[in-house]
Amino acid sequence: MTNTIGNPPRVMDQRPAHRRRYALHHFRISHGMVASAWFRLLVRNHFAVSPSRIPFALQVSIYSVLNSVLRLVQTLLLGRRIARLELAARPIFIIGHWRTGTTLLHELLALDERFLAPSTLECFAPAHFLVTGRLLRMLAWFLPATRPMDDMAVGWDRPQEDEFALLNLGFGSPYETLIFPNHRPVGIEFLNMSEMTPEQVEAWKAGLSCFLKQVQFRSDRESRCPPQARRLVLKSPPHTARLHILRPLFPGAQFVHIVRHPFDVFASTVRLWRAMSETQGCQAPRQGQLPNGAPSIEDYVLHVMELLYRDFVDQVAQLPRENICEVRYEDLVRAPIAEVRRIYQHLGLDTFEPVRPRLEAHLASLGDYTPNDCSISEDHKAEVSRRWRWYMERYNYGFDRQ
């Protein structure tokens, strides 16, 4: 049995990621939006939908009304029971920049049945999954086989990041820029929330808490475990900038922060935003500096990293040592079982050995894969080295790596 990971499971597609297109029937992130969130986003972006994306925008408009109706049904049927629910204590947050391995680590930790991770179904249909979950699971053909940026397998029951739920419920997210990529950085204020009003922050906190209660309610209803026995494991790169909000909201919460060589992070994140903008956007994405002054994808990635980590060091310093564990992607890929065991030991989690067989079986199913080719120019290496210098120095990444 191998204890290394080449790359998560992929179905190879030789076309560049930014040129891959979903079929019209494939489920996109915004198909789960409620009407208030969708039409507010349209107004905010002056209905600037590309002609080629009008059918998609009309589709989302219809879905959003249906989502709102189903949300009302779910609230009428289950709202009081959900409101009375007490969230399980001390969730675990997986944080770190995009493309550092947060998804891989989330899926590995979620293999432990003592933990509870939000699923793709719950995050993409957050308004009504408690009443429509069984139906949606039968519509697996709505999902593409793989993610557009890295060919990782997609499935309704796979762990997913809660940021998509916040976007679809209308509580704001930097992922708004995926829907209107030519207007970036639309939604950037929802990254660290420093420019939001206290009322907006409270609404965001209430939205996240309510969504997590629904996830736990579903688990308690379907699981054999006693109520509240399963500890939430959440993953969202934007949460890296929100420790000042998450710490008081979830006292005693623990964090696993994963890092990766910045050259790889930059190149892979540029690929990510291109692929997601192409497949999820209401605008046909244009490359380079845009006429409206919007930054290029490369400049956007450089800027977002700075915002993501602006207050990170100060916030981490306020966490007890046992509540923050830092992981290098390179170590996780090289020795995943050893790294996951170290996380368990550092955070004082339950015994590791019961989950080891599931980890070994999962790793065996991954096999060895060649990572996507994400090259970086010498100019961008220089820019990354200059603007992300502190990150490279803090986590001991070399400036001269080829």
mmCIF file of C-alpha atoms in Angstrom:
data_model
loop_
_atom_site.group_PDB
_atom_site.id
_atom_site.type_symbol
_atom_site.label_atom_id
_atom_site.label_comp_id
_atom_site.label_asym_id
_atom_site.label_seq_id
_atom_site.Cartn_x
_atom_site.Cartn_y
_atom_site.Cartn_z
ATOM 1 C CA MET A 1 0.000 0.000 0.000
ATOM 2 C CA THR A 2 1.331 3.422 -0.907
ATOM 3 C CA ASN A 3 1.443 6.151 1.721
ATOM 4 C CA THR A 4 1.999 8.941 -0.767
ATOM 5 C CA ILE A 5 -0.378 10.920 -2.922
ATOM 6 C CA GLY A 6 0.386 12.056 -6.433
ATOM 7 C CA ASN A 7 -2.832 14.022 -6.855
ATOM 8 C CA PRO A 8 -6.521 13.503 -5.997
ATOM 9 C CA PRO A 9 -8.509 11.258 -8.388
ATOM 10 C CA ARG A 10 -8.934 12.751 -11.836
ATOM 11 C CA VAL A 11 -10.555 11.953 -15.113
ATOM 12 C CA MET A 12 -8.144 13.365 -17.634
ATOM 13 C CA ASP A 13 -9.293 16.003 -20.099
ATOM 14 C CA GLN A 14 -6.574 17.346 -22.363
ATOM 15 C CA ARG A 15 -8.316 20.649 -23.065
ATOM 16 C CA PRO A 16 -7.120 23.680 -21.083
ATOM 17 C CA ALA A 17 -9.268 24.146 -17.992
ATOM 18 C CA HIS A 18 -10.434 27.631 -18.942
ATOM 19 C CA ARG A 19 -11.823 26.268 -22.232
ATOM 20 C CA ARG A 20 -13.864 23.482 -20.693
ATOM 21 C CA ARG A 21 -17.591 24.187 -20.647
ATOM 22 C CA TYR A 22 -20.329 22.550 -18.696
ATOM 23 C CA ALA A 23 -23.419 21.380 -20.504
ATOM 24 C CA LEU A 24 -26.347 23.738 -19.948
ATOM 25 C CA HIS A 25 -28.090 21.202 -17.714
ATOM 26 C CA HIS A 26 -25.094 20.807 -15.402
ATOM 27 C CA PHE A 27 -25.547 22.195 -11.918
ATOM 28 C CA ARG A 28 -23.572 25.363 -11.277
ATOM 29 C CA ILE A 29 -22.959 27.089 -7.980
ATOM 30 C CA SER A 30 -25.476 29.873 -8.588
ATOM 31 C CA HIS A 31 -28.283 27.414 -9.333
ATOM 32 C CA GLY A 32 -28.687 27.154 -5.563
ATOM 33 C CA MET A 33 -29.196 30.885 -4.998
ATOM 34 C CA VAL A 34 -32.341 32.246 -3.413
ATOM 35 C CA ALA A 35 -34.129 34.990 -5.365
ATOM 36 C CA SER A 36 -33.124 37.835 -3.041
ATOM 37 C CA ALA A 37 -29.432 36.945 -3.374
ATOM 38 C CA TRP A 38 -29.551 36.448 -7.136
ATOM 39 C CA PHE A 39 -31.462 39.585 -8.085
ATOM 40 C CA ARG A 40 -29.444 41.720 -5.661
ATOM 41 C CA LEU A 41 -26.295 40.464 -7.388
ATOM 42 C CA LEU A 42 -27.766 41.243 -10.805
ATOM 43 C CA VAL A 43 -28.677 44.786 -9.753
ATOM 44 C CA ARG A 44 -25.298 45.333 -8.156
ATOM 45 C CA ASN A 45 -23.632 44.374 -11.441
ATOM 46 C CA HIS A 46 -26.070 46.388 -13.590
ATOM 47 C CA PHE A 47 -27.457 43.249 -15.282
ATOM 48 C CA ALA A 48 -24.200 43.067 -17.272
ATOM 49 C CA VAL A 49 -24.758 39.542 -18.584
ATOM 50 C CA SER A 50 -22.888 38.522 -21.740
ATOM 51 C CA PRO A 51 -25.239 37.670 -24.651
ATOM 52 C CA SER A 52 -23.883 34.119 -24.778
ATOM 53 C CA ARG A 53 -24.718 33.674 -21.077
ATOM 54 C CA ILE A 54 -28.307 34.967 -21.183
ATOM 55 C CA PRO A 55 -29.817 31.428 -21.250
ATOM 56 C CA PHE A 56 -27.793 30.586 -18.162
ATOM 57 C CA ALA A 57 -28.881 33.773 -16.375
ATOM 58 C CA LEU A 58 -32.534 33.056 -17.190
ATOM 59 C CA GLN A 59 -32.082 29.534 -15.882
ATOM 60 C CA VAL A 60 -30.652 30.831 -12.597
ATOM 61 C CA SER A 61 -33.499 33.342 -12.318
ATOM 62 C CA ILE A 62 -36.075 30.554 -12.537
ATOM 63 C CA TYR A 63 -34.165 28.335 -10.117
ATOM 64 C CA SER A 64 -33.781 31.182 -7.630
ATOM 65 C CA VAL A 65 -37.541 31.647 -7.362
ATOM 66 C CA LEU A 66 -37.989 27.905 -6.889
ATOM 67 C CA ASN A 67 -35.240 27.890 -4.252
ATOM 68 C CA SER A 68 -36.995 30.666 -2.344
ATOM 69 C CA VAL A 69 -40.323 28.836 -2.406
ATOM 70 C CA LEU A 70 -38.694 25.627 -1.194
ATOM 71 C CA ARG A 71 -36.872 27.589 1.493
ATOM 72 C CA LEU A 72 -40.208 28.821 2.774
ATOM 73 C CA VAL A 73 -41.540 25.258 2.818
ATOM 74 C CA GLN A 74 -38.510 24.048 4.767
ATOM 75 C CA THR A 75 -38.831 26.920 7.240
ATOM 76 C CA LEU A 76 -42.517 26.223 7.829
ATOM 77 C CA LEU A 77 -41.895 22.511 8.352
ATOM 78 C CA LEU A 78 -38.645 22.541 10.301
ATOM 79 C CA GLY A 79 -37.749 26.116 11.201
ATOM 80 C CA ARG A 80 -38.638 25.947 14.897
ATOM 81 C CA ARG A 81 -36.871 22.644 15.453
ATOM 82 C CA ILE A 82 -33.728 23.941 13.763
ATOM 83 C CA ALA A 83 -33.799 27.178 15.784
ATOM 84 C CA ARG A 84 -33.907 25.204 19.055
ATOM 85 C CA LEU A 85 -30.906 23.085 18.094
ATOM 86 C CA GLU A 86 -27.632 23.659 19.932
ATOM 87 C CA LEU A 87 -24.579 23.432 17.699
ATOM 88 C CA ALA A 88 -21.993 20.836 18.652
ATOM 89 C CA ALA A 89 -19.112 22.510 20.420
ATOM 90 C CA ARG A 90 -15.746 23.430 18.962
ATOM 91 C CA PRO A 91 -15.845 22.952 15.196
ATOM 92 C CA ILE A 92 -12.600 22.329 13.346
ATOM 93 C CA PHE A 93 -11.805 24.798 10.553
ATOM 94 C CA ILE A 94 -9.438 23.919 7.714
ATOM 95 C CA ILE A 95 -7.988 27.185 6.448
ATOM 96 C CA GLY A 96 -5.333 28.288 3.998
ATOM 97 C CA HIS A 97 -5.097 29.865 0.563
ATOM 98 C CA TRP A 98 -6.839 28.266 -2.387
ATOM 99 C CA ARG A 99 -4.910 25.398 -4.014
ATOM 100 C CA THR A 100 -2.878 24.607 -0.900
ATOM 101 C CA GLY A 101 -4.576 21.248 -0.349
ATOM 102 C CA THR A 102 -7.554 22.332 1.753
ATOM 103 C CA THR A 103 -9.928 20.088 -0.226
ATOM 104 C CA LEU A 104 -7.643 17.068 0.084
ATOM 105 C CA LEU A 105 -7.259 17.570 3.830
ATOM 106 C CA HIS A 106 -11.008 18.131 4.247
ATOM 107 C CA GLU A 107 -11.776 14.855 2.512
ATOM 108 C CA LEU A 108 -9.217 12.977 4.607
ATOM 109 C CA LEU A 109 -10.551 14.279 7.929
ATOM 110 C CA ALA A 110 -14.151 13.713 6.830
ATOM 111 C CA LEU A 111 -13.405 9.984 6.544
ATOM 112 C CA ASP A 112 -13.668 9.848 10.338
ATOM 113 C CA GLU A 113 -17.319 9.069 11.089
ATOM 114 C CA ARG A 114 -16.966 10.933 14.373
ATOM 115 C CA PHE A 115 -16.746 14.139 12.341
ATOM 116 C CA LEU A 116 -19.397 15.878 10.263
ATOM 117 C CA ALA A 117 -18.570 17.801 7.083
ATOM 118 C CA PRO A 118 -21.116 19.732 4.991
ATOM 119 C CA SER A 119 -21.741 17.971 1.693
ATOM 120 C CA THR A 120 -21.857 19.331 -1.841
ATOM 121 C CA LEU A 121 -25.627 18.907 -1.829
ATOM 122 C CA GLU A 122 -25.964 20.921 1.381
ATOM 123 C CA CYS A 123 -23.672 23.719 0.205
ATOM 124 C CA PHE A 124 -25.099 23.971 -3.325
ATOM 125 C CA ALA A 125 -28.755 23.743 -2.227
ATOM 126 C CA PRO A 126 -28.549 25.304 1.250
ATOM 127 C CA ALA A 127 -32.030 26.818 1.173
ATOM 128 C CA HIS A 128 -33.942 23.547 1.125
ATOM 129 C CA PHE A 129 -31.724 20.438 1.272
ATOM 130 C CA LEU A 130 -33.606 19.120 4.304
ATOM 131 C CA VAL A 131 -36.774 18.707 2.237
ATOM 132 C CA THR A 132 -35.299 18.044 -1.214
ATOM 133 C CA GLY A 133 -32.128 16.097 -0.409
ATOM 134 C CA ARG A 134 -33.464 12.681 -1.356
ATOM 135 C CA LEU A 135 -34.803 13.967 -4.662
ATOM 136 C CA LEU A 136 -31.590 15.789 -5.565
ATOM 137 C CA ARG A 137 -29.493 12.709 -4.836
ATOM 138 C CA MET A 138 -31.452 10.898 -7.541
ATOM 139 C CA LEU A 139 -30.505 13.629 -10.025
ATOM 140 C CA ALA A 140 -26.801 12.849 -10.086
ATOM 141 C CA TRP A 141 -26.683 13.589 -13.822
ATOM 142 C CA PHE A 142 -27.111 17.292 -12.910
ATOM 143 C CA LEU A 143 -23.535 17.277 -11.649
ATOM 144 C CA PRO A 144 -20.480 17.306 -13.932
ATOM 145 C CA ALA A 145 -18.171 14.342 -13.423
ATOM 146 C CA THR A 146 -15.237 16.491 -12.300
ATOM 147 C CA ARG A 147 -14.331 19.949 -11.075
ATOM 148 C CA PRO A 148 -13.267 22.332 -13.858
ATOM 149 C CA MET A 149 -9.969 23.417 -12.332
ATOM 150 C CA ASP A 150 -8.343 20.113 -11.402
ATOM 151 C CA ASP A 151 -10.520 17.183 -12.520
ATOM 152 C CA MET A 152 -11.235 16.046 -8.958
ATOM 153 C CA ALA A 153 -14.341 13.887 -8.770
ATOM 154 C CA VAL A 154 -17.641 15.586 -7.916
ATOM 155 C CA GLY A 155 -20.504 14.040 -5.971
ATOM 156 C CA TRP A 156 -23.484 15.201 -3.932
ATOM 157 C CA ASP A 157 -22.198 13.528 -0.763
ATOM 158 C CA ARG A 158 -18.553 14.598 -0.968
ATOM 159 C CA PRO A 159 -17.327 17.189 1.576
ATOM 160 C CA GLN A 160 -17.753 20.749 0.397
ATOM 161 C CA GLU A 161 -16.890 24.238 1.598
ATOM 162 C CA ASP A 162 -19.539 26.232 3.408
ATOM 163 C CA GLU A 163 -18.613 29.408 1.511
ATOM 164 C CA PHE A 164 -20.854 28.279 -1.345
ATOM 165 C CA ALA A 165 -23.792 28.047 1.044
ATOM 166 C CA LEU A 166 -23.177 31.595 2.279
ATOM 167 C CA LEU A 167 -23.050 32.816 -1.322
ATOM 168 C CA ASN A 168 -26.280 31.068 -2.282
ATOM 169 C CA LEU A 169 -28.149 32.246 0.801
ATOM 170 C CA GLY A 170 -27.221 35.863 0.099
ATOM 171 C CA PHE A 171 -24.899 36.565 3.021
ATOM 172 C CA GLY A 172 -22.112 37.716 0.736
ATOM 173 C CA SER A 173 -18.914 36.086 -0.447
ATOM 174 C CA PRO A 174 -15.831 36.927 -2.533
ATOM 175 C CA TYR A 175 -17.100 34.141 -4.804
ATOM 176 C CA GLU A 176 -19.499 36.677 -6.290
ATOM 177 C CA THR A 177 -16.615 37.528 -8.590
ATOM 178 C CA LEU A 178 -16.908 34.073 -10.178
ATOM 179 C CA ILE A 179 -20.365 34.998 -11.460
ATOM 180 C CA PHE A 180 -19.322 38.427 -12.730
ATOM 181 C CA PRO A 181 -15.604 37.915 -13.448
ATOM 182 C CA ASN A 182 -15.237 41.053 -15.565
ATOM 183 C CA HIS A 183 -16.313 43.134 -12.562
ATOM 184 C CA ARG A 184 -13.763 41.729 -10.132
ATOM 185 C CA PRO A 185 -13.135 42.289 -7.313
ATOM 186 C CA VAL A 186 -16.910 42.245 -6.680
ATOM 187 C CA GLY A 187 -17.603 40.707 -3.266
ATOM 188 C CA ILE A 188 -14.066 41.256 -1.992
ATOM 189 C CA GLU A 189 -15.411 43.121 1.050
ATOM 190 C CA PHE A 190 -16.773 39.824 2.351
ATOM 191 C CA LEU A 191 -13.266 38.383 2.654
ATOM 192 C CA ASN A 192 -12.105 39.893 5.949
ATOM 193 C CA MET A 193 -15.300 41.931 6.476
ATOM 194 C CA SER A 194 -13.421 44.965 7.757
ATOM 195 C CA GLU A 195 -15.533 47.285 5.584
ATOM 196 C CA MET A 196 -18.879 45.730 6.504
ATOM 197 C CA THR A 197 -21.315 47.337 8.932
ATOM 198 C CA PRO A 198 -21.920 45.656 12.314
ATOM 199 C CA GLU A 199 -25.401 44.728 11.093
ATOM 200 C CA GLN A 200 -23.959 43.000 8.024
ATOM 201 C CA VAL A 201 -21.448 41.083 10.136
ATOM 202 C CA GLU A 202 -24.173 39.935 12.528
ATOM 203 C CA ALA A 203 -26.327 38.802 9.602
ATOM 204 C CA TRP A 204 -23.373 36.855 8.186
ATOM 205 C CA LYS A 205 -22.702 35.192 11.538
ATOM 206 C CA ALA A 206 -26.370 34.286 11.932
ATOM 207 C CA GLY A 207 -26.428 32.897 8.395
ATOM 208 C CA LEU A 208 -23.407 30.670 8.978
ATOM 209 C CA SER A 209 -24.758 29.431 12.310
ATOM 210 C CA CYS A 210 -28.179 28.678 10.836
ATOM 211 C CA PHE A 211 -26.680 26.742 7.930
ATOM 212 C CA LEU A 212 -24.508 24.669 10.265
ATOM 213 C CA LYS A 213 -27.522 23.928 12.452
ATOM 214 C CA GLN A 214 -29.305 22.578 9.386
ATOM 215 C CA VAL A 215 -26.305 20.387 8.541
ATOM 216 C CA GLN A 216 -26.253 19.061 12.091
ATOM 217 C CA PHE A 217 -30.037 18.595 12.100
ATOM 218 C CA ARG A 218 -29.789 16.417 8.995
ATOM 219 C CA SER A 219 -26.978 14.408 10.551
ATOM 220 C CA ASP A 220 -28.828 13.903 13.835
ATOM 221 C CA ARG A 221 -31.903 12.800 11.924
ATOM 222 C CA GLU A 222 -30.067 10.289 9.735
ATOM 223 C CA SER A 223 -27.100 9.205 11.841
ATOM 224 C CA ARG A 224 -26.847 6.374 14.339
ATOM 225 C CA CYS A 225 -24.649 8.544 16.513
ATOM 226 C CA PRO A 226 -26.242 10.277 19.505
ATOM 227 C CA PRO A 227 -27.352 13.867 18.829
ATOM 228 C CA GLN A 228 -24.463 16.365 18.722
ATOM 229 C CA ALA A 229 -21.890 13.553 18.938
ATOM 230 C CA ARG A 230 -20.318 14.430 15.590
ATOM 231 C CA ARG A 231 -17.953 17.358 15.508
ATOM 232 C CA LEU A 232 -18.187 19.731 12.545
ATOM 233 C CA VAL A 233 -15.180 19.871 10.218
ATOM 234 C CA LEU A 234 -15.381 22.899 7.935
ATOM 235 C CA LYS A 235 -13.189 24.033 5.086
ATOM 236 C CA SER A 236 -13.169 27.439 3.434
ATOM 237 C CA PRO A 237 -10.141 29.428 2.247
ATOM 238 C CA PRO A 238 -11.905 32.781 2.917
ATOM 239 C CA HIS A 239 -12.191 31.820 6.596
ATOM 240 C CA THR A 240 -8.419 32.361 6.774
ATOM 241 C CA ALA A 241 -9.168 36.097 6.886
ATOM 242 C CA ARG A 242 -12.026 35.753 9.396
ATOM 243 C CA LEU A 243 -10.380 34.418 12.541
ATOM 244 C CA HIS A 244 -11.390 37.612 14.355
ATOM 245 C CA ILE A 245 -15.034 36.682 13.690
ATOM 246 C CA LEU A 246 -14.865 32.896 14.006
ATOM 247 C CA ARG A 247 -12.987 32.810 17.314
ATOM 248 C CA PRO A 248 -15.684 34.572 19.389
ATOM 249 C CA LEU A 249 -18.514 32.995 17.383
ATOM 250 C CA PHE A 250 -17.244 29.469 18.097
ATOM 251 C CA PRO A 251 -15.363 29.532 21.425
ATOM 252 C CA GLY A 252 -12.732 26.841 21.590
ATOM 253 C CA ALA A 253 -12.820 26.183 17.842
ATOM 254 C CA GLN A 254 -9.687 24.605 16.429
ATOM 255 C CA PHE A 255 -7.933 25.410 13.179
ATOM 256 C CA VAL A 256 -5.770 23.445 10.760
ATOM 257 C CA HIS A 257 -3.811 25.822 8.538
ATOM 258 C CA ILE A 258 -2.231 24.359 5.413
ATOM 259 C CA VAL A 259 0.468 26.052 3.332
ATOM 260 C CA ARG A 260 2.179 25.329 0.025
ATOM 261 C CA HIS A 261 5.020 26.791 -2.020
ATOM 262 C CA PRO A 262 3.788 30.208 -3.227
ATOM 263 C CA PHE A 263 4.937 29.628 -6.816
ATOM 264 C CA ASP A 264 2.626 26.608 -7.006
ATOM 265 C CA VAL A 265 -0.152 28.421 -5.163
ATOM 266 C CA PHE A 266 -0.051 31.392 -7.522
ATOM 267 C CA ALA A 267 0.013 29.392 -10.759
ATOM 268 C CA SER A 268 -2.673 26.964 -9.615
ATOM 269 C CA THR A 269 -4.939 29.731 -8.285
ATOM 270 C CA VAL A 270 -4.751 31.615 -11.584
ATOM 271 C CA ARG A 271 -5.843 28.396 -13.268
ATOM 272 C CA LEU A 272 -8.622 28.014 -10.694
ATOM 273 C CA TRP A 273 -10.127 31.468 -11.264
ATOM 274 C CA ARG A 274 -9.926 31.103 -15.038
ATOM 275 C CA ALA A 275 -11.666 27.734 -15.002
ATOM 276 C CA MET A 276 -14.333 28.778 -12.506
ATOM 277 C CA SER A 277 -15.039 32.078 -14.264
ATOM 278 C CA GLU A 278 -15.438 30.247 -17.562
ATOM 279 C CA THR A 279 -17.819 27.615 -16.203
ATOM 280 C CA GLN A 280 -19.697 29.550 -13.517
ATOM 281 C CA GLY A 281 -19.877 33.100 -14.843
ATOM 282 C CA CYS A 282 -22.693 35.155 -16.320
ATOM 283 C CA GLN A 283 -20.039 36.982 -18.309
ATOM 284 C CA ALA A 284 -17.685 35.588 -20.922
ATOM 285 C CA PRO A 285 -14.419 36.299 -19.085
ATOM 286 C CA ARG A 286 -11.929 38.619 -20.716
ATOM 287 C CA GLN A 287 -8.229 38.284 -20.035
ATOM 288 C CA GLY A 288 -5.742 40.899 -18.922
ATOM 289 C CA GLN A 289 -6.476 44.357 -17.561
ATOM 290 C CA LEU A 290 -10.118 45.177 -18.236
ATOM 291 C CA PRO A 291 -11.397 48.488 -19.659
ATOM 292 C CA ASN A 292 -13.404 49.188 -16.494
ATOM 293 C CA GLY A 293 -10.218 49.163 -14.439
ATOM 294 C CA ALA A 294 -10.760 45.680 -13.044
ATOM 295 C CA PRO A 295 -7.457 43.912 -12.359
ATOM 296 C CA SER A 296 -6.157 41.008 -14.373
ATOM 297 C CA ILE A 297 -6.571 37.568 -12.824
ATOM 298 C CA GLU A 298 -2.871 37.549 -11.951
ATOM 299 C CA ASP A 299 -3.069 40.904 -10.142
ATOM 300 C CA TYR A 300 -6.278 39.806 -8.433
ATOM 301 C CA VAL A 301 -4.616 36.654 -7.077
ATOM 302 C CA LEU A 302 -1.653 38.645 -5.774
ATOM 303 C CA HIS A 303 -3.945 41.168 -4.062
ATOM 304 C CA VAL A 304 -6.311 38.625 -2.518
ATOM 305 C CA MET A 305 -3.423 36.760 -0.880
ATOM 306 C CA GLU A 306 -2.400 40.009 0.817
ATOM 307 C CA LEU A 307 -5.947 40.600 2.072
ATOM 308 C CA LEU A 308 -6.366 36.991 3.155
ATOM 309 C CA TYR A 309 -3.322 37.144 5.426
ATOM 310 C CA ARG A 310 -3.381 40.803 6.442
ATOM 311 C CA ASP A 311 -4.277 40.089 10.095
ATOM 312 C CA PHE A 312 -3.536 36.374 10.150
ATOM 313 C CA VAL A 313 -0.329 36.377 12.196
ATOM 314 C CA ASP A 314 -1.828 38.594 14.907
ATOM 315 C CA GLN A 315 -4.983 36.469 15.083
ATOM 316 C CA VAL A 316 -3.099 33.167 15.239
ATOM 317 C CA ALA A 317 -0.978 34.544 18.082
ATOM 318 C CA GLN A 318 -4.160 34.821 20.175
ATOM 319 C CA LEU A 319 -5.020 31.145 19.751
ATOM 320 C CA PRO A 320 -3.869 28.564 22.298
ATOM 321 C CA ARG A 321 -1.147 26.389 20.792
ATOM 322 C CA GLU A 322 -3.371 23.314 20.987
ATOM 323 C CA ASN A 323 -6.042 25.043 18.882
ATOM 324 C CA ILE A 324 -3.939 25.720 15.774
ATOM 325 C CA CYS A 325 -2.044 23.103 13.767
ATOM 326 C CA GLU A 326 -0.014 24.076 10.704
ATOM 327 C CA VAL A 327 0.560 21.634 7.860
ATOM 328 C CA ARG A 328 2.698 21.794 4.742
ATOM 329 C CA TYR A 329 1.037 20.496 1.590
ATOM 330 C CA GLU A 330 4.286 18.895 0.530
ATOM 331 C CA ASP A 331 4.391 16.867 3.769
ATOM 332 C CA LEU A 332 0.723 15.902 3.487
ATOM 333 C CA VAL A 333 1.212 14.541 -0.029
ATOM 334 C CA ARG A 334 4.442 12.754 0.858
ATOM 335 C CA ALA A 335 3.171 11.074 4.050
ATOM 336 C CA PRO A 336 -0.585 11.612 4.425
ATOM 337 C CA ILE A 337 -1.202 9.075 7.201
ATOM 338 C CA ALA A 338 1.653 10.425 9.308
ATOM 339 C CA GLU A 339 0.468 14.011 8.824
ATOM 340 C CA VAL A 340 -3.150 13.245 9.673
ATOM 341 C CA ARG A 341 -1.999 11.364 12.774
ATOM 342 C CA ARG A 342 0.084 14.401 13.763
ATOM 343 C CA ILE A 343 -2.980 16.635 13.380
ATOM 344 C CA TYR A 344 -4.972 14.340 15.673
ATOM 345 C CA GLN A 345 -2.206 14.385 18.265
ATOM 346 C CA HIS A 346 -1.603 18.129 18.109
ATOM 347 C CA LEU A 347 -5.285 19.056 18.456
ATOM 348 C CA GLY A 348 -5.967 16.353 21.030
ATOM 349 C CA LEU A 349 -8.630 14.708 18.879
ATOM 350 C CA ASP A 350 -10.081 11.267 19.487
ATOM 351 C CA THR A 351 -7.976 8.166 18.914
ATOM 352 C CA PHE A 352 -6.506 8.064 15.411
ATOM 353 C CA GLU A 353 -6.325 4.295 14.944
ATOM 354 C CA PRO A 354 -10.079 3.683 14.345
ATOM 355 C CA VAL A 355 -9.975 5.845 11.209
ATOM 356 C CA ARG A 356 -6.639 4.575 9.886
ATOM 357 C CA PRO A 357 -8.136 1.672 7.837
ATOM 358 C CA ARG A 358 -10.490 4.077 6.061
ATOM 359 C CA LEU A 359 -7.626 6.446 5.328
ATOM 360 C CA GLU A 360 -5.519 3.633 3.909
ATOM 361 C CA ALA A 361 -8.368 2.408 1.719
ATOM 362 C CA HIS A 362 -9.057 5.931 0.473
ATOM 363 C CA LEU A 363 -5.400 6.587 -0.301
ATOM 364 C CA ALA A 364 -5.150 3.285 -2.153
ATOM 365 C CA SER A 365 -8.060 4.369 -4.339
ATOM 366 C CA LEU A 366 -6.245 7.558 -5.327
ATOM 367 C CA GLY A 367 -3.201 5.934 -6.866
ATOM 368 C CA ASP A 368 -0.448 8.045 -8.392
ATOM 369 C CA TYR A 369 -1.395 10.961 -10.621
ATOM 370 C CA THR A 370 0.582 13.628 -12.410
ATOM 371 C CA PRO A 371 -0.372 17.110 -11.177
ATOM 372 C CA ASN A 372 -1.761 19.617 -13.651
ATOM 373 C CA ASP A 373 0.929 21.649 -15.373
ATOM 374 C CA CYS A 374 0.690 25.138 -13.862
ATOM 375 C CA SER A 375 3.729 27.019 -15.093
ATOM 376 C CA ILE A 376 4.760 30.423 -13.766
ATOM 377 C CA SER A 377 6.742 33.037 -15.655
ATOM 378 C CA GLU A 378 9.939 34.572 -14.328
ATOM 379 C CA ASP A 379 8.174 37.937 -14.027
ATOM 380 C CA HIS A 380 5.441 36.418 -11.894
ATOM 381 C CA LYS A 381 8.012 34.575 -9.785
ATOM 382 C CA ALA A 382 9.632 37.903 -9.058
ATOM 383 C CA GLU A 383 6.289 39.512 -8.219
ATOM 384 C CA VAL A 384 5.241 36.632 -5.961
ATOM 385 C CA SER A 385 8.621 36.722 -4.219
ATOM 386 C CA ARG A 386 8.231 40.448 -3.601
ATOM 387 C CA ARG A 387 4.593 40.639 -2.539
ATOM 388 C CA TRP A 388 4.343 37.304 -0.679
ATOM 389 C CA ARG A 389 7.838 37.479 0.792
ATOM 390 C CA TRP A 390 6.677 37.249 4.406
ATOM 391 C CA TYR A 391 4.777 34.004 3.628
ATOM 392 C CA MET A 392 7.821 32.447 1.982
ATOM 393 C CA GLU A 393 10.034 33.403 4.904
ATOM 394 C CA ARG A 394 7.568 32.356 7.616
ATOM 395 C CA TYR A 395 7.054 28.903 6.096
ATOM 396 C CA ASN A 396 10.607 28.391 4.792
ATOM 397 C CA TYR A 397 9.920 28.275 1.063
ATOM 398 C CA GLY A 398 12.864 28.977 -1.222
ATOM 399 C CA PHE A 399 12.965 31.965 -3.556
ATOM 400 C CA ASP A 400 15.190 30.207 -6.099
ATOM 401 C CA ARG A 401 13.139 27.064 -6.700
ATOM 402 C CA GLN A 402 12.948 26.083 -10.369
#
